[in-house]
Amino acid sequence: MESSKSSIFLLLFIAILRSTSWTASASVVDDFIKCVSVYSNLSIPISTAFFTPNNSSFTSVLESSAQNLRYLTPSAPKPEFIFTPFHDSHVQASVICAKQLDVHLRVRSGGHDYEGLSYVSEIETPFIIVDLAKLRSIHVDIEDNSAWVQAGATIGIGGHITGGAYGSMMRKYGLGADNVVDARIVDVTGRILDRAAMGEDLFWAIRGGGGASFGIILWWKLNLVPVPATVTVFTVAKTLEQGGTKLLHRWQQIVDKLDEDLFIRVIIQPASGEGGNRTISTAYNSLFLGDTSRLLKIMEGSFPELGLRRKDCTETTWIQSVLYIAGYPSGTPPEVLLQGKSTFKNYFKAKSDFVKDPISESGLEGLWKRLLEEDSPLTIWTPYGGMMSNIPESEIPFPHRNGTIFMIQYLTLWQDEKEDAEKHMDWIRKLYNYMGPYVSMFPREAYVNYRDLDLGMNKKSSTSFILASIWGISISRTTSINW
């Protein structure tokens, strides 16, 4: 009898806790809606702008642009609610109201954050998400050769301003951030500022120092760049048995010196070789801003070792080349890019490096050995040089310029939530340690758009300038704008 009473008491206690939690959440969202209505210029269609865990669309909205499934598991912290603004003033009001109500704010635009920081908060609770997905307008001014682009606009492949908008053309035109000429942000006090109002120091900082460090980016004004009517793409893969190691060593020696119209990255991963044995595939994935005939002449003079043939090449339009580089099947209509959703969704952990000197063949062989130990690893080697080397490292806070041959992105991926995540995390950390002698050092550089919390993170209520100053001095230089 005593046991039965205890059980009933426990169930009642749990019910009360859940009721109290729901009431607190309801109070937060109700207070926030009232506050935003006071501080914004336009009325908000509540039913389509706010999503609480009790809303049937909450999960789909939370998962809509998130790429890393590690942060969407049931145990991952969830926001009190998600707010999807329809207007700049709604974002401005969000900043003001979050401060007034003492609610932690997470802001998501493209969902590109590899560590899920735009939609998960491990140390700050309660938290809410302001999702900019509906702020996707683009205003093109042909006469001015520019475009104003809202921060929620993506190209459907997990793009961001350093890569997504310009990406494979950066050797010709630099980064997207190099082509930003103005911006509008909501600063930490809730003011909307353009370049003139924010001043040149802040405008410099948001183009590479991580926009979220200084406020919420609303709009970017970008210079438009010309592309030819015809471009050429190709992918040529070589395994280790086909001389892949020597070919990749040669690629490192010449890739930053190639014609700036030519972009050749290398996608490296295990593959099935002769007799079904596991080997390494090095796929040379390229965009050339011109026709096949000119490309073949350049390749014959600069990189004949690849053995590129006319039948390997496909002439197409630039917009179709975006689909090709992103890995869409042939024939995919370009309208798929308007969906604004990434096709990349996995459980994964990523890291990055910058390479200043070619990695030796013995170093590559050690890399192959380690890649073959993991279930589903991937590395992508992105070439620099061209315009990237001509822009001073202090022009914007992106210092990976002259002297950088290429950037490496390392990933380990898995599809099953039940898999041992720590096993994969341990593997990539060991790989990263192995690569230390072959990459930039003092400091060892990294790319913030491939965010890696192993490099360091804030500790709640104990962050200081002295601790933060380690960044860029002895651990890592990590820069770029993160959409």
Short mmCIF file of N, CA, C and O in Angstrom, two decimals, residues 31 35 43-44 50 96 111 123 131 134 145 174 222 231 255 284 304 307 339 380 383 420 428 444 462:
data_model
loop_
_atom_site.label_atom_id
_atom_site.label_comp_id
_atom_site.label_asym_id
_atom_site.label_seq_id
_atom_site.Cartn_x
_atom_site.Cartn_y
_atom_site.Cartn_z
N ASP A 31 4.95 36.68 -23.74
CA ASP A 31 5.61 37.95 -23.42
C ASP A 31 6.45 38.43 -24.62
O ASP A 31 6.49 39.63 -24.91
N CYS A 35 6.00 41.87 -26.77
CA CYS A 35 7.12 42.80 -26.86
C CYS A 35 7.48 43.11 -28.31
O CYS A 35 7.67 44.27 -28.69
N SER A 43 2.61 44.34 -38.26
CA SER A 43 1.96 43.30 -37.47
C SER A 43 2.46 41.94 -37.91
O SER A 43 2.83 41.74 -39.07
N ILE A 44 2.48 41.00 -36.99
CA ILE A 44 3.05 39.68 -37.25
C ILE A 44 1.94 38.64 -37.33
O ILE A 44 1.13 38.54 -36.41
N PHE A 50 5.57 32.03 -35.25
CA PHE A 50 6.07 31.47 -33.99
C PHE A 50 5.73 29.97 -33.91
O PHE A 50 4.61 29.56 -34.19
N ILE A 96 15.92 43.52 -29.06
CA ILE A 96 15.48 44.35 -27.94
C ILE A 96 14.72 43.51 -26.91
O ILE A 96 14.97 43.59 -25.70
N GLY A 111 21.87 27.94 -41.87
CA GLY A 111 21.99 26.66 -41.18
C GLY A 111 23.31 25.96 -41.41
O GLY A 111 23.46 24.77 -41.15
N ILE A 123 24.88 25.83 -23.11
CA ILE A 123 25.19 26.44 -21.82
C ILE A 123 24.23 27.57 -21.43
O ILE A 123 24.17 27.95 -20.26
N ASP A 131 14.95 32.54 -36.79
CA ASP A 131 15.31 31.90 -38.06
C ASP A 131 14.99 32.86 -39.21
O ASP A 131 13.83 33.25 -39.41
N LYS A 134 12.83 33.27 -43.95
CA LYS A 134 11.85 33.97 -44.78
C LYS A 134 12.35 35.33 -45.27
O LYS A 134 11.66 36.01 -46.03
N ASN A 145 25.69 47.43 -61.14
CA ASN A 145 26.43 46.16 -61.12
C ASN A 145 26.55 45.60 -59.71
O ASN A 145 27.61 45.16 -59.27
N GLY A 174 38.09 36.48 -55.95
CA GLY A 174 38.19 36.55 -54.51
C GLY A 174 36.95 35.98 -53.85
O GLY A 174 36.07 35.40 -54.50
N LEU A 222 26.45 43.28 -52.52
CA LEU A 222 27.55 42.60 -53.18
C LEU A 222 27.79 43.17 -54.58
O LEU A 222 26.83 43.47 -55.31
N VAL A 231 30.79 27.87 -69.78
CA VAL A 231 31.84 27.40 -68.88
C VAL A 231 32.00 25.90 -69.08
O VAL A 231 31.16 25.24 -69.70
N VAL A 255 48.84 23.96 -58.35
CA VAL A 255 47.44 24.39 -58.37
C VAL A 255 47.25 25.87 -58.06
O VAL A 255 46.35 26.52 -58.63
N TYR A 284 39.36 14.84 -59.21
CA TYR A 284 39.68 16.21 -59.56
C TYR A 284 38.43 16.84 -60.18
O TYR A 284 38.04 16.53 -61.30
N PRO A 304 49.60 18.50 -67.41
CA PRO A 304 49.38 17.39 -68.36
C PRO A 304 49.29 16.04 -67.66
O PRO A 304 48.73 15.09 -68.22
N GLY A 307 46.04 14.08 -67.57
CA GLY A 307 45.60 13.37 -68.78
C GLY A 307 44.18 13.74 -69.18
O GLY A 307 43.42 12.88 -69.66
N GLN A 339 14.95 26.52 -53.41
CA GLN A 339 14.34 25.91 -52.24
C GLN A 339 15.01 26.36 -50.95
O GLN A 339 14.42 26.31 -49.88
N ILE A 380 38.19 17.33 -48.57
CA ILE A 380 38.05 18.17 -49.75
C ILE A 380 39.18 19.19 -49.73
O ILE A 380 39.33 19.92 -48.75
N PRO A 383 41.63 24.78 -53.76
CA PRO A 383 42.82 25.55 -54.16
C PRO A 383 42.67 27.04 -53.93
O PRO A 383 41.58 27.61 -54.05
N ASP A 420 28.22 4.73 -32.55
CA ASP A 420 29.06 5.31 -31.50
C ASP A 420 29.74 6.58 -32.03
O ASP A 420 30.75 6.51 -32.72
N ILE A 428 38.72 11.34 -36.03
CA ILE A 428 39.07 12.57 -36.73
C ILE A 428 40.04 13.42 -35.92
O ILE A 428 40.89 14.12 -36.47
N ARG A 444 48.47 27.47 -36.10
CA ARG A 444 47.79 26.52 -36.99
C ARG A 444 46.44 27.13 -37.35
O ARG A 444 45.62 27.38 -36.48
N SER A 462 32.35 32.83 -17.42
CA SER A 462 33.77 32.92 -17.05
C SER A 462 34.66 33.27 -18.24
O SER A 462 35.84 32.99 -18.25
#
